[in-house]
mmCIF file of C-alpha atoms in Angstrom:
data_model
loop_
_atom_site.group_PDB
_atom_site.id
_atom_site.type_symbol
_atom_site.label_atom_id
_atom_site.label_comp_id
_atom_site.label_asym_id
_atom_site.label_seq_id
_atom_site.Cartn_x
_atom_site.Cartn_y
_atom_site.Cartn_z
ATOM 1 C CA MET A 1 -4.631 24.363 28.749
ATOM 2 C CA ARG A 2 -3.143 22.528 25.761
ATOM 3 C CA LYS A 3 -3.374 19.202 27.591
ATOM 4 C CA ILE A 4 -7.022 19.882 28.486
ATOM 5 C CA ILE A 5 -7.894 20.649 24.854
ATOM 6 C CA LEU A 6 -6.046 17.512 23.708
ATOM 7 C CA LEU A 7 -7.892 15.391 26.258
ATOM 8 C CA LEU A 8 -11.264 16.761 25.191
ATOM 9 C CA THR A 9 -10.438 16.133 21.533
ATOM 10 C CA LEU A 10 -9.418 12.549 22.214
ATOM 11 C CA CYS A 11 -12.559 11.934 24.240
ATOM 12 C CA CYS A 12 -14.742 13.244 21.431
ATOM 13 C CA PHE A 13 -13.333 10.989 18.733
ATOM 14 C CA SER A 14 -12.878 7.908 20.926
ATOM 15 C CA SER A 15 -16.340 7.941 22.478
ATOM 16 C CA SER A 16 -18.020 6.994 19.196
ATOM 17 C CA ILE A 17 -15.326 4.620 17.962
ATOM 18 C CA TYR A 18 -17.864 1.836 17.538
ATOM 19 C CA ALA A 19 -20.280 3.907 15.478
ATOM 20 C CA GLN A 20 -21.589 2.395 12.271
ATOM 21 C CA ALA A 21 -18.877 2.278 9.619
ATOM 22 C CA ASP A 22 -19.489 3.078 5.960
ATOM 23 C CA LYS A 23 -20.923 0.398 3.693
ATOM 24 C CA VAL A 24 -18.264 -0.429 1.114
ATOM 25 C CA VAL A 25 -19.004 -2.905 -1.663
ATOM 26 C CA VAL A 26 -17.673 -4.114 -4.995
ATOM 27 C CA GLU A 27 -20.193 -4.134 -7.822
ATOM 28 C CA ASN A 28 -19.862 -5.810 -11.190
ATOM 29 C CA SER A 29 -22.025 -4.920 -14.173
ATOM 30 C CA ALA A 30 -21.830 -4.678 -17.946
ATOM 31 C CA SER A 31 -19.811 -1.478 -17.512
ATOM 32 C CA GLY A 32 -17.178 -3.163 -15.342
ATOM 33 C CA HIS A 33 -16.079 -3.424 -11.723
ATOM 34 C CA ARG A 34 -16.765 -0.517 -9.364
ATOM 35 C CA LEU A 35 -15.996 0.188 -5.741
ATOM 36 C CA LYS A 36 -18.904 1.932 -4.035
ATOM 37 C CA VAL A 37 -19.034 3.677 -0.663
ATOM 38 C CA ASN A 38 -22.538 4.192 0.664
ATOM 39 C CA GLY A 39 -23.875 3.728 -2.856
ATOM 40 C CA LYS A 40 -21.523 6.179 -4.590
ATOM 41 C CA ASP A 41 -18.699 5.384 -7.014
ATOM 42 C CA PHE A 42 -15.319 5.561 -5.311
ATOM 43 C CA MET A 43 -11.960 5.525 -7.078
ATOM 44 C CA VAL A 44 -9.103 4.819 -4.683
ATOM 45 C CA LYS A 45 -6.636 7.714 -4.934
ATOM 46 C CA GLY A 46 -4.312 6.203 -2.406
ATOM 47 C CA MET A 47 -0.902 6.599 -0.860
ATOM 48 C CA ASN A 48 1.417 4.187 0.907
ATOM 49 C CA TRP A 49 1.969 6.081 4.145
ATOM 50 C CA ASP A 50 4.147 5.562 7.191
ATOM 51 C CA TYR A 51 6.027 7.640 9.724
ATOM 52 C CA PHE A 52 9.732 6.943 10.306
ATOM 53 C CA PRO A 53 11.981 9.776 11.516
ATOM 54 C CA ILE A 54 15.503 9.825 10.103
ATOM 55 C CA GLY A 55 17.683 7.552 12.233
ATOM 56 C CA THR A 56 14.920 5.007 12.874
ATOM 57 C CA ASN A 57 13.820 1.862 11.064
ATOM 58 C CA TYR A 58 11.000 -0.677 11.185
ATOM 59 C CA ASN A 59 11.387 -0.971 14.965
ATOM 60 C CA TYR A 60 10.007 2.538 15.422
ATOM 61 C CA SER A 61 6.266 2.945 15.987
ATOM 62 C CA LEU A 62 4.473 6.273 15.854
ATOM 63 C CA TRP A 63 1.624 4.676 17.815
ATOM 64 C CA LYS A 64 3.854 4.147 20.852
ATOM 65 C CA GLN A 65 4.501 7.880 21.157
ATOM 66 C CA SER A 66 2.446 10.349 23.173
ATOM 67 C CA ASP A 67 -1.030 11.309 21.929
ATOM 68 C CA ASP A 68 0.165 14.881 21.588
ATOM 69 C CA LEU A 69 3.015 13.875 19.270
ATOM 70 C CA ILE A 70 0.838 11.469 17.263
ATOM 71 C CA MET A 71 -1.784 14.144 16.696
ATOM 72 C CA SER A 72 0.854 16.661 15.587
ATOM 73 C CA ALA A 73 2.373 14.173 13.147
ATOM 74 C CA LEU A 74 -0.995 13.178 11.706
ATOM 75 C CA ASP A 75 -2.262 16.736 11.348
ATOM 76 C CA SER A 76 0.881 17.749 9.482
ATOM 77 C CA GLU A 77 1.015 14.800 7.094
ATOM 78 C CA MET A 78 -2.684 14.227 6.518
ATOM 79 C CA ALA A 79 -3.126 17.902 5.649
ATOM 80 C CA LEU A 80 -0.512 17.484 2.905
ATOM 81 C CA LEU A 81 -2.178 14.305 1.688
ATOM 82 C CA LYS A 82 -5.627 15.864 1.625
ATOM 83 C CA ASN A 83 -4.251 18.875 -0.254
ATOM 84 C CA MET A 84 -2.979 16.575 -3.019
ATOM 85 C CA GLY A 85 -6.330 14.801 -3.312
ATOM 86 C CA VAL A 86 -5.468 11.527 -1.581
ATOM 87 C CA ASN A 87 -8.602 9.832 -0.238
ATOM 88 C CA THR A 88 -7.114 6.641 1.259
ATOM 89 C CA VAL A 89 -3.876 5.639 2.970
ATOM 90 C CA ARG A 90 -2.473 2.166 3.294
ATOM 91 C CA GLN A 91 -1.575 1.293 6.874
ATOM 92 C CA TYR A 92 -0.438 -1.923 8.528
ATOM 93 C CA THR A 93 -1.983 -3.451 11.619
ATOM 94 C CA GLY A 94 -0.829 -1.879 14.841
ATOM 95 C CA VAL A 95 -2.518 1.477 14.297
ATOM 96 C CA PRO A 96 -5.137 1.966 17.048
ATOM 97 C CA ALA A 97 -8.705 2.257 15.796
ATOM 98 C CA LYS A 98 -9.083 5.700 17.354
ATOM 99 C CA TRP A 99 -6.406 7.119 15.036
ATOM 100 C CA ILE A 100 -8.025 5.613 11.925
ATOM 101 C CA LYS A 101 -11.200 7.341 13.021
ATOM 102 C CA TYR A 102 -9.321 10.571 13.727
ATOM 103 C CA ILE A 103 -7.693 10.586 10.269
ATOM 104 C CA TYR A 104 -11.076 10.053 8.656
ATOM 105 C CA GLU A 105 -13.165 12.455 10.689
ATOM 106 C CA LYS A 106 -10.662 15.317 10.793
ATOM 107 C CA HIS A 107 -9.031 14.946 7.394
ATOM 108 C CA GLY A 108 -11.549 12.953 5.343
ATOM 109 C CA ILE A 109 -9.072 10.196 4.502
ATOM 110 C CA TYR A 110 -9.898 6.476 4.640
ATOM 111 C CA THR A 111 -7.550 3.664 5.657
ATOM 112 C CA MET A 112 -6.926 0.362 3.911
ATOM 113 C CA LEU A 113 -5.867 -1.818 6.846
ATOM 114 C CA ASN A 114 -3.166 -4.308 5.941
ATOM 115 C CA HIS A 115 -2.208 -7.510 7.786
ATOM 116 C CA SER A 116 1.134 -8.795 6.467
ATOM 117 C CA PHE A 117 -0.058 -12.415 6.773
ATOM 118 C CA GLY A 118 3.322 -13.867 7.635
ATOM 119 C CA ARG A 119 5.244 -12.015 4.931
ATOM 120 C CA TYR A 120 8.126 -11.174 7.264
ATOM 121 C CA GLY A 121 8.032 -14.268 9.461
ATOM 122 C CA LEU A 122 6.062 -15.424 12.499
ATOM 123 C CA THR A 123 6.603 -16.541 16.059
ATOM 124 C CA ILE A 124 5.314 -20.113 16.297
ATOM 125 C CA ASP A 125 5.128 -21.702 19.741
ATOM 126 C CA GLY A 126 7.687 -19.242 21.076
ATOM 127 C CA SER A 127 10.178 -19.710 18.224
ATOM 128 C CA TRP A 128 10.819 -17.218 15.437
ATOM 129 C CA VAL A 129 10.290 -18.616 11.929
ATOM 130 C CA PRO A 130 11.753 -16.125 9.392
ATOM 131 C CA ASN A 131 10.253 -17.721 6.281
ATOM 132 C CA THR A 132 6.590 -18.610 6.688
ATOM 133 C CA GLU A 133 5.513 -22.103 5.678
ATOM 134 C CA TYR A 134 1.835 -21.816 4.817
ATOM 135 C CA SER A 135 1.185 -25.558 4.723
ATOM 136 C CA ASP A 136 2.005 -25.855 8.444
ATOM 137 C CA SER A 137 -1.132 -26.296 10.572
ATOM 138 C CA ARG A 138 0.208 -24.195 13.459
ATOM 139 C CA THR A 139 0.986 -21.360 11.054
ATOM 140 C CA GLN A 140 -2.497 -21.552 9.571
ATOM 141 C CA GLU A 141 -4.131 -21.504 12.995
ATOM 142 C CA LEU A 142 -2.128 -18.443 14.060
ATOM 143 C CA LEU A 143 -2.799 -16.492 10.866
ATOM 144 C CA LEU A 144 -6.514 -17.229 10.904
ATOM 145 C CA SER A 145 -6.755 -16.178 14.535
ATOM 146 C CA GLU A 146 -4.924 -12.901 13.897
ATOM 147 C CA VAL A 147 -6.956 -11.808 10.885
ATOM 148 C CA LYS A 148 -10.286 -12.706 12.500
ATOM 149 C CA ASN A 149 -9.295 -10.677 15.554
ATOM 150 C CA MET A 150 -8.344 -7.786 13.271
ATOM 151 C CA VAL A 151 -11.715 -7.733 11.523
ATOM 152 C CA THR A 152 -13.591 -8.073 14.809
ATOM 153 C CA GLU A 153 -11.664 -5.144 16.282
ATOM 154 C CA TYR A 154 -11.894 -2.760 13.314
ATOM 155 C CA LYS A 155 -15.087 -3.637 11.446
ATOM 156 C CA ASN A 156 -17.123 -0.824 13.019
ATOM 157 C CA THR A 157 -14.355 1.767 12.919
ATOM 158 C CA PRO A 158 -15.294 4.854 10.887
ATOM 159 C CA GLY A 159 -12.647 5.386 8.226
ATOM 160 C CA VAL A 160 -11.865 1.759 7.394
ATOM 161 C CA LEU A 161 -12.302 1.301 3.643
ATOM 162 C CA LEU A 162 -11.212 -2.298 3.164
ATOM 163 C CA PHE A 163 -9.010 -5.049 4.569
ATOM 164 C CA LEU A 164 -5.864 -6.239 2.788
ATOM 165 C CA LEU A 165 -3.916 -9.419 3.466
ATOM 166 C CA GLY A 166 -0.225 -9.757 2.698
ATOM 167 C CA ASN A 167 2.422 -7.763 0.909
ATOM 168 C CA GLU A 168 3.728 -9.571 -2.154
ATOM 169 C CA ASN A 169 3.947 -12.772 -0.104
ATOM 170 C CA ASN A 170 4.555 -14.730 -3.295
ATOM 171 C CA TYR A 171 7.992 -13.097 -3.477
ATOM 172 C CA GLY A 172 8.578 -14.330 0.070
ATOM 173 C CA LEU A 173 8.578 -17.839 -1.386
ATOM 174 C CA PHE A 174 11.827 -16.855 -3.125
ATOM 175 C CA TRP A 175 13.398 -14.171 -0.908
ATOM 176 C CA ASP A 176 14.819 -14.840 2.547
ATOM 177 C CA GLY A 177 14.611 -11.298 3.906
ATOM 178 C CA ALA A 178 12.501 -8.147 3.801
ATOM 179 C CA GLU A 179 14.841 -6.130 1.590
ATOM 180 C CA THR A 180 13.719 -5.784 -2.026
ATOM 181 C CA GLU A 181 15.631 -7.814 -4.608
ATOM 182 C CA ASP A 182 15.180 -8.434 -8.318
ATOM 183 C CA ILE A 183 11.634 -9.589 -9.089
ATOM 184 C CA PRO A 184 11.697 -13.396 -9.284
ATOM 185 C CA ILE A 185 10.628 -15.197 -12.414
ATOM 186 C CA GLU A 186 8.216 -18.070 -12.112
ATOM 187 C CA ASP A 187 9.878 -21.142 -10.660
ATOM 188 C CA ARG A 188 7.655 -24.195 -10.583
ATOM 189 C CA LYS A 189 9.689 -25.614 -7.698
ATOM 190 C CA SER A 190 7.745 -23.103 -5.609
ATOM 191 C CA THR A 191 4.346 -24.124 -6.960
ATOM 192 C CA ALA A 192 3.494 -26.434 -4.051
ATOM 193 C CA ARG A 193 4.319 -23.705 -1.521
ATOM 194 C CA ALA A 194 2.341 -21.167 -3.537
ATOM 195 C CA GLU A 195 -0.732 -23.390 -3.679
ATOM 196 C CA ALA A 196 -0.682 -23.849 0.090
ATOM 197 C CA MET A 197 -0.269 -20.097 0.585
ATOM 198 C CA TYR A 198 -3.137 -19.057 -1.677
ATOM 199 C CA LYS A 199 -5.427 -21.688 -0.161
ATOM 200 C CA ILE A 200 -4.954 -20.242 3.321
ATOM 201 C CA PHE A 201 -5.369 -16.726 1.906
ATOM 202 C CA ASN A 202 -8.786 -17.710 0.588
ATOM 203 C CA ARG A 203 -9.761 -19.527 3.767
ATOM 204 C CA ALA A 204 -8.860 -16.414 5.757
ATOM 205 C CA ILE A 205 -10.990 -14.228 3.476
ATOM 206 C CA VAL A 206 -13.977 -16.534 3.899
ATOM 207 C CA GLU A 207 -13.675 -16.449 7.695
ATOM 208 C CA MET A 208 -13.205 -12.672 7.702
ATOM 209 C CA LYS A 209 -16.333 -12.210 5.595
ATOM 210 C CA ALA A 210 -18.295 -14.244 8.110
ATOM 211 C CA ILE A 211 -17.483 -11.528 10.657
ATOM 212 C CA ASP A 212 -17.825 -8.424 8.469
ATOM 213 C CA ASN A 213 -19.922 -7.990 5.330
ATOM 214 C CA SER A 214 -19.521 -4.207 5.110
ATOM 215 C CA HIS A 215 -15.953 -4.055 3.820
ATOM 216 C CA PRO A 216 -14.287 -5.727 0.812
ATOM 217 C CA MET A 217 -11.473 -8.204 1.422
ATOM 218 C CA ALA A 218 -8.353 -8.169 -0.764
ATOM 219 C CA ILE A 219 -4.975 -9.838 -1.048
ATOM 220 C CA CYS A 220 -1.700 -8.206 -2.098
ATOM 221 C CA ASN A 221 0.306 -10.089 -4.713
ATOM 222 C CA GLY A 222 3.686 -9.314 -6.203
ATOM 223 C CA ASP A 223 2.808 -8.427 -9.814
ATOM 224 C CA LEU A 224 0.863 -11.250 -11.513
ATOM 225 C CA LEU A 225 3.204 -14.079 -10.574
ATOM 226 C CA PHE A 226 1.103 -17.222 -9.921
ATOM 227 C CA LEU A 227 -2.074 -15.606 -11.292
ATOM 228 C CA ASP A 228 -3.189 -19.037 -12.508
ATOM 229 C CA ILE A 229 -2.997 -20.421 -8.973
ATOM 230 C CA ILE A 230 -4.757 -17.356 -7.566
ATOM 231 C CA ALA A 231 -7.609 -17.848 -10.035
ATOM 232 C CA LYS A 232 -7.913 -21.451 -8.922
ATOM 233 C CA GLU A 233 -7.512 -21.048 -5.160
ATOM 234 C CA CYS A 234 -8.734 -17.518 -4.314
ATOM 235 C CA LYS A 235 -12.247 -17.426 -5.735
ATOM 236 C CA ASP A 236 -13.695 -15.751 -2.620
ATOM 237 C CA ILE A 237 -11.566 -12.607 -2.540
ATOM 238 C CA ASP A 238 -13.307 -9.368 -3.526
ATOM 239 C CA ILE A 239 -10.312 -7.490 -4.943
ATOM 240 C CA LEU A 240 -6.947 -8.474 -6.377
ATOM 241 C CA GLY A 241 -4.291 -6.118 -5.037
ATOM 242 C CA VAL A 242 -0.913 -6.028 -6.759
ATOM 243 C CA ASN A 243 2.416 -4.370 -6.139
ATOM 244 C CA MET A 244 3.520 -3.599 -9.677
ATOM 245 C CA TYR A 245 6.557 -1.744 -11.042
ATOM 246 C CA ARG A 246 6.580 -1.973 -14.830
ATOM 247 C CA GLY A 247 7.626 1.522 -15.823
ATOM 248 C CA ILE A 248 5.427 4.010 -17.683
ATOM 249 C CA THR A 249 2.404 1.700 -17.991
ATOM 250 C CA PHE A 250 1.147 -1.530 -16.462
ATOM 251 C CA THR A 251 1.281 -3.095 -19.961
ATOM 252 C CA ASP A 252 -1.012 -6.163 -20.123
ATOM 253 C CA ALA A 253 -2.036 -6.273 -16.441
ATOM 254 C CA PHE A 254 -5.643 -5.127 -16.924
ATOM 255 C CA GLU A 255 -6.195 -7.485 -19.839
ATOM 256 C CA ARG A 256 -4.703 -10.520 -18.107
ATOM 257 C CA VAL A 257 -6.693 -10.013 -14.900
ATOM 258 C CA LYS A 258 -9.872 -9.481 -16.924
ATOM 259 C CA LYS A 259 -9.382 -12.667 -18.926
ATOM 260 C CA GLU A 260 -7.841 -14.925 -16.300
ATOM 261 C CA PHE A 261 -9.495 -13.885 -13.030
ATOM 262 C CA ASP A 262 -12.118 -11.183 -13.622
ATOM 263 C CA LYS A 263 -11.828 -9.451 -10.266
ATOM 264 C CA PRO A 264 -11.380 -5.721 -9.594
ATOM 265 C CA LEU A 265 -7.738 -4.712 -9.839
ATOM 266 C CA LEU A 266 -6.229 -2.441 -7.173
ATOM 267 C CA PHE A 267 -2.609 -1.310 -7.348
ATOM 268 C CA THR A 268 -1.467 -1.595 -3.746
ATOM 269 C CA GLU A 269 1.983 -0.296 -4.721
ATOM 270 C CA PHE A 270 3.394 1.345 -7.818
ATOM 271 C CA GLY A 271 5.711 4.236 -8.481
ATOM 272 C CA SER A 272 9.134 5.473 -9.373
ATOM 273 C CA ASP A 273 12.135 6.529 -7.348
ATOM 274 C CA ALA A 274 13.380 10.108 -7.563
ATOM 275 C CA PHE A 275 17.053 9.228 -8.046
ATOM 276 C CA ASN A 276 18.864 8.797 -11.336
ATOM 277 C CA ALA A 277 21.354 5.939 -10.966
ATOM 278 C CA MET A 278 23.136 6.864 -14.190
ATOM 279 C CA ASP A 279 23.666 10.522 -13.306
ATOM 280 C CA ASN A 280 24.013 9.796 -9.565
ATOM 281 C CA GLN A 281 21.671 12.636 -8.626
ATOM 282 C CA GLU A 282 18.050 13.381 -7.764
ATOM 283 C CA ASP A 283 15.670 13.379 -10.736
ATOM 284 C CA GLN A 284 12.289 14.810 -9.744
ATOM 285 C CA LYS A 285 11.120 15.306 -13.322
ATOM 286 C CA ALA A 286 11.468 11.627 -14.211
ATOM 287 C CA GLN A 287 9.646 10.509 -11.068
ATOM 288 C CA ALA A 288 6.746 12.877 -11.740
ATOM 289 C CA TYR A 289 6.491 11.785 -15.377
ATOM 290 C CA TYR A 290 6.302 8.073 -14.553
ATOM 291 C CA LEU A 291 3.720 8.569 -11.823
ATOM 292 C CA VAL A 292 1.416 10.690 -13.982
ATOM 293 C CA GLU A 293 1.577 8.084 -16.747
ATOM 294 C CA ASN A 294 0.777 5.330 -14.223
ATOM 295 C CA TRP A 295 -2.269 7.222 -12.991
ATOM 296 C CA LYS A 296 -3.460 7.751 -16.572
ATOM 297 C CA ASP A 297 -3.333 3.989 -17.057
ATOM 298 C CA ILE A 298 -5.250 3.388 -13.815
ATOM 299 C CA TYR A 299 -7.958 5.911 -14.651
ATOM 300 C CA SER A 300 -8.435 4.890 -18.283
ATOM 301 C CA ASN A 301 -9.179 1.293 -17.295
ATOM 302 C CA ALA A 302 -11.906 2.248 -14.808
ATOM 303 C CA ALA A 303 -15.486 1.059 -15.211
ATOM 304 C CA GLY A 304 -17.464 2.634 -18.017
ATOM 305 C CA LEU A 305 -14.505 3.914 -20.032
ATOM 306 C CA GLY A 306 -14.473 1.176 -22.633
ATOM 307 C CA LYS A 307 -11.124 -0.481 -22.001
ATOM 308 C CA PHE A 308 -10.855 -3.390 -19.561
ATOM 309 C CA GLN A 309 -13.009 -1.606 -16.961
ATOM 310 C CA ASN A 310 -11.569 -3.424 -13.943
ATOM 311 C CA SER A 311 -9.428 -0.723 -12.322
ATOM 312 C CA ILE A 312 -10.630 0.632 -8.975
ATOM 313 C CA GLY A 313 -7.570 2.748 -8.163
ATOM 314 C CA GLY A 314 -4.166 2.544 -6.590
ATOM 315 C CA PHE A 315 -1.742 3.521 -3.859
ATOM 316 C CA THR A 316 1.283 5.513 -4.965
ATOM 317 C CA PHE A 317 4.490 4.315 -3.342
ATOM 318 C CA GLN A 318 5.334 6.187 -1.199
ATOM 319 C CA PHE A 319 4.666 9.448 0.647
ATOM 320 C CA SER A 320 8.116 10.109 2.124
ATOM 321 C CA ASP A 321 11.603 8.709 1.667
ATOM 322 C CA GLY A 322 12.537 5.664 3.733
ATOM 323 C CA TRP A 323 16.082 6.332 4.873
ATOM 324 C CA TRP A 324 16.338 2.839 6.400
ATOM 325 C CA LYS A 325 15.295 0.816 3.343
ATOM 326 C CA TYR A 326 18.801 0.027 2.086
ATOM 327 C CA GLY A 327 20.586 -2.054 4.684
ATOM 328 C CA GLN A 328 17.587 -1.969 7.048
ATOM 329 C CA THR A 329 19.631 -1.698 10.271
ATOM 330 C CA LYS A 330 22.709 0.346 9.336
ATOM 331 C CA ASN A 331 23.460 3.851 8.054
ATOM 332 C CA LEU A 332 20.057 4.956 9.278
ATOM 333 C CA GLU A 333 21.094 8.615 9.248
ATOM 334 C CA VAL A 334 22.485 8.407 5.712
ATOM 335 C CA HIS A 335 20.323 8.884 2.631
ATOM 336 C CA ASP A 336 21.875 5.997 0.697
ATOM 337 C CA ASN A 337 21.943 6.237 -3.078
ATOM 338 C CA ASN A 338 22.743 2.558 -3.570
ATOM 339 C CA ALA A 339 20.428 0.895 -6.071
ATOM 340 C CA SER A 340 19.312 -2.494 -4.776
ATOM 341 C CA TRP A 341 17.503 -3.982 -7.780
ATOM 342 C CA SER A 342 17.203 -3.654 -11.528
ATOM 343 C CA ASN A 343 14.136 -2.771 -13.618
ATOM 344 C CA GLY A 344 14.230 -2.123 -17.356
ATOM 345 C CA GLY A 345 10.849 -0.431 -17.277
ATOM 346 C CA TYR A 346 12.468 2.723 -15.888
ATOM 347 C CA LYS A 347 14.464 3.688 -18.940
ATOM 348 C CA PHE A 348 15.565 7.088 -17.638
ATOM 349 C CA ASP A 349 18.376 5.441 -15.668
ATOM 350 C CA PHE A 350 18.454 1.808 -16.793
ATOM 351 C CA GLN A 351 21.710 0.217 -17.931
ATOM 352 C CA GLU A 352 21.920 -3.458 -18.762
ATOM 353 C CA GLY A 353 23.543 -5.378 -15.932
ATOM 354 C CA GLN A 354 23.295 -2.482 -13.463
ATOM 355 C CA ASN A 355 20.858 -1.868 -10.591
ATOM 356 C CA ASN A 356 18.788 1.289 -10.991
ATOM 357 C CA MET A 357 16.031 1.189 -8.342
ATOM 358 C CA ASN A 358 16.906 3.274 -5.285
ATOM 359 C CA GLU A 359 14.773 2.093 -2.365
ATOM 360 C CA GLU A 360 15.476 5.127 -0.183
ATOM 361 C CA TRP A 361 14.279 7.624 -2.826
ATOM 362 C CA PHE A 362 10.681 6.632 -3.588
ATOM 363 C CA GLY A 363 9.182 9.470 -1.575
ATOM 364 C CA ILE A 364 6.754 11.913 -3.129
ATOM 365 C CA CYS A 365 8.201 14.116 -0.402
ATOM 366 C CA ALA A 366 11.760 14.472 0.852
ATOM 367 C CA LYS A 367 12.250 14.164 4.597
ATOM 368 C CA GLY A 368 13.795 16.732 6.925
ATOM 369 C CA PRO A 369 15.722 16.255 10.180
ATOM 370 C CA VAL A 370 14.048 15.394 13.473
ATOM 371 C CA ASN A 371 13.315 18.251 15.858
ATOM 372 C CA SER A 372 13.442 18.219 19.644
ATOM 373 C CA ARG A 373 9.921 16.735 19.857
ATOM 374 C CA GLY A 374 10.710 13.837 17.532
ATOM 375 C CA LEU A 375 8.839 15.276 14.549
ATOM 376 C CA TYR A 376 10.074 16.194 11.065
ATOM 377 C CA GLU A 377 9.086 18.361 8.104
ATOM 378 C CA LEU A 378 8.306 17.055 4.624
ATOM 379 C CA TYR A 379 9.359 18.814 1.427
ATOM 380 C CA PRO A 380 7.131 17.947 -1.553
ATOM 381 C CA ARG A 381 8.848 16.974 -4.787
ATOM 382 C CA ALA A 382 7.557 17.730 -8.277
ATOM 383 C CA ALA A 383 5.611 14.450 -8.210
ATOM 384 C CA TYR A 384 3.504 15.763 -5.331
ATOM 385 C CA TYR A 385 2.205 18.658 -7.409
ATOM 386 C CA ALA A 386 1.803 16.524 -10.533
ATOM 387 C CA ILE A 387 -0.302 13.927 -8.724
ATOM 388 C CA LYS A 388 -2.305 16.709 -7.082
ATOM 389 C CA GLU A 389 -3.445 17.763 -10.558
ATOM 390 C CA VAL A 390 -4.183 14.157 -11.553
ATOM 391 C CA HIS A 391 -6.302 13.606 -8.444
ATOM 392 C CA LYS A 392 -8.525 16.548 -9.383
ATOM 393 C CA ILE A 393 -9.829 14.393 -12.233
ATOM 394 C CA SER A 394 -12.663 11.931 -11.763
ATOM 395 C CA PRO A 395 -12.090 8.783 -13.860
ATOM 396 C CA PHE A 396 -15.851 8.525 -14.154
ATOM 397 C CA ASP A 397 -15.886 11.791 -16.127
ATOM 398 C CA GLU A 398 -14.468 10.769 -19.502
ATOM 399 C CA GLU A 399 -14.386 14.313 -20.875
ATOM 400 C CA LEU A 400 -12.218 15.547 -18.018
ATOM 401 C CA LEU A 401 -10.040 12.441 -18.129
ATOM 402 C CA LEU A 402 -8.960 13.194 -21.678
ATOM 403 C CA LYS A 403 -7.532 16.542 -20.550
ATOM 404 C CA ILE A 404 -4.807 15.135 -18.277
#
């Protein structure tokens, strides 16, 4: 009987997979930049979401599991996300359209669909190239083909909010691998590579827009590094997405983007780990404090509130701990407390000359062991409940905003 019910459910939400998607646009007026869905203001209250059981790493794919297991995993996690007021999740390509639709229609949560755009390497003519060279014509042809296919496949999928290209690919001009390192400072030796990269970003956006005019197109940059080149080469993007870890606030980010680029600003990643490197123990209070302050900054710079009025929301990083993040392929069943990079913005555990950012402890929820079906439980941290209260506030209601 359970299999029959599952089959009927899948048939119901897959039969209308090509129904008309929502109309999502970016509007600019005297009161600032706004994201609108079907004519209504929409503030992205997002979450970086994935599903990796303890003992697995990036080679694991939830979407390769049985429909029964996928549905169980989604129902468990999306219910928690909806309860905390999340309205959008960030997902990478590979998720079947039917599950984006399922997440939206059952749980009311949109998806920002993200193509990595060569961030972690590409296979070119049968050979693996670990560090993408964006000036190469074969690379450009492959990337353009992939993103146009993505838009063609997903443009009519209910639940798609917007398309995002890349994941701090500018850092990939400095780093050799996928593991997070110290944030690079600007190095003009990389300027030529950066110019080629941003040019193909913009070309891709233009070609994607020719296929779909119902969803905004964004890129994901690492902080504001190379903002001058972005302003010069990426005039056709709708939204500037940034992964930004600056501590309690985003300091001058809103002002700089307003003055130097004047596009809507979306925080595709931001957050704080829940581990205190100085005390060598979990610190839920500090994580919750930093995240609430970040959301205050995001809200207060929304359209109509009198500041820089270019904030359209953000995606907290991340929903659950990534036990594979440190080392990537080893100690996958160990919750490592090694700090892999240093950031002075997080003063609760910063010491000069010491790393303090613990990649495996960024979860808003802690992760439990895998059961016999391959599923796991999540255990919300203090930050979960703090953000839940923040997400009850509409940034377009100034009176309520002042109460958080």
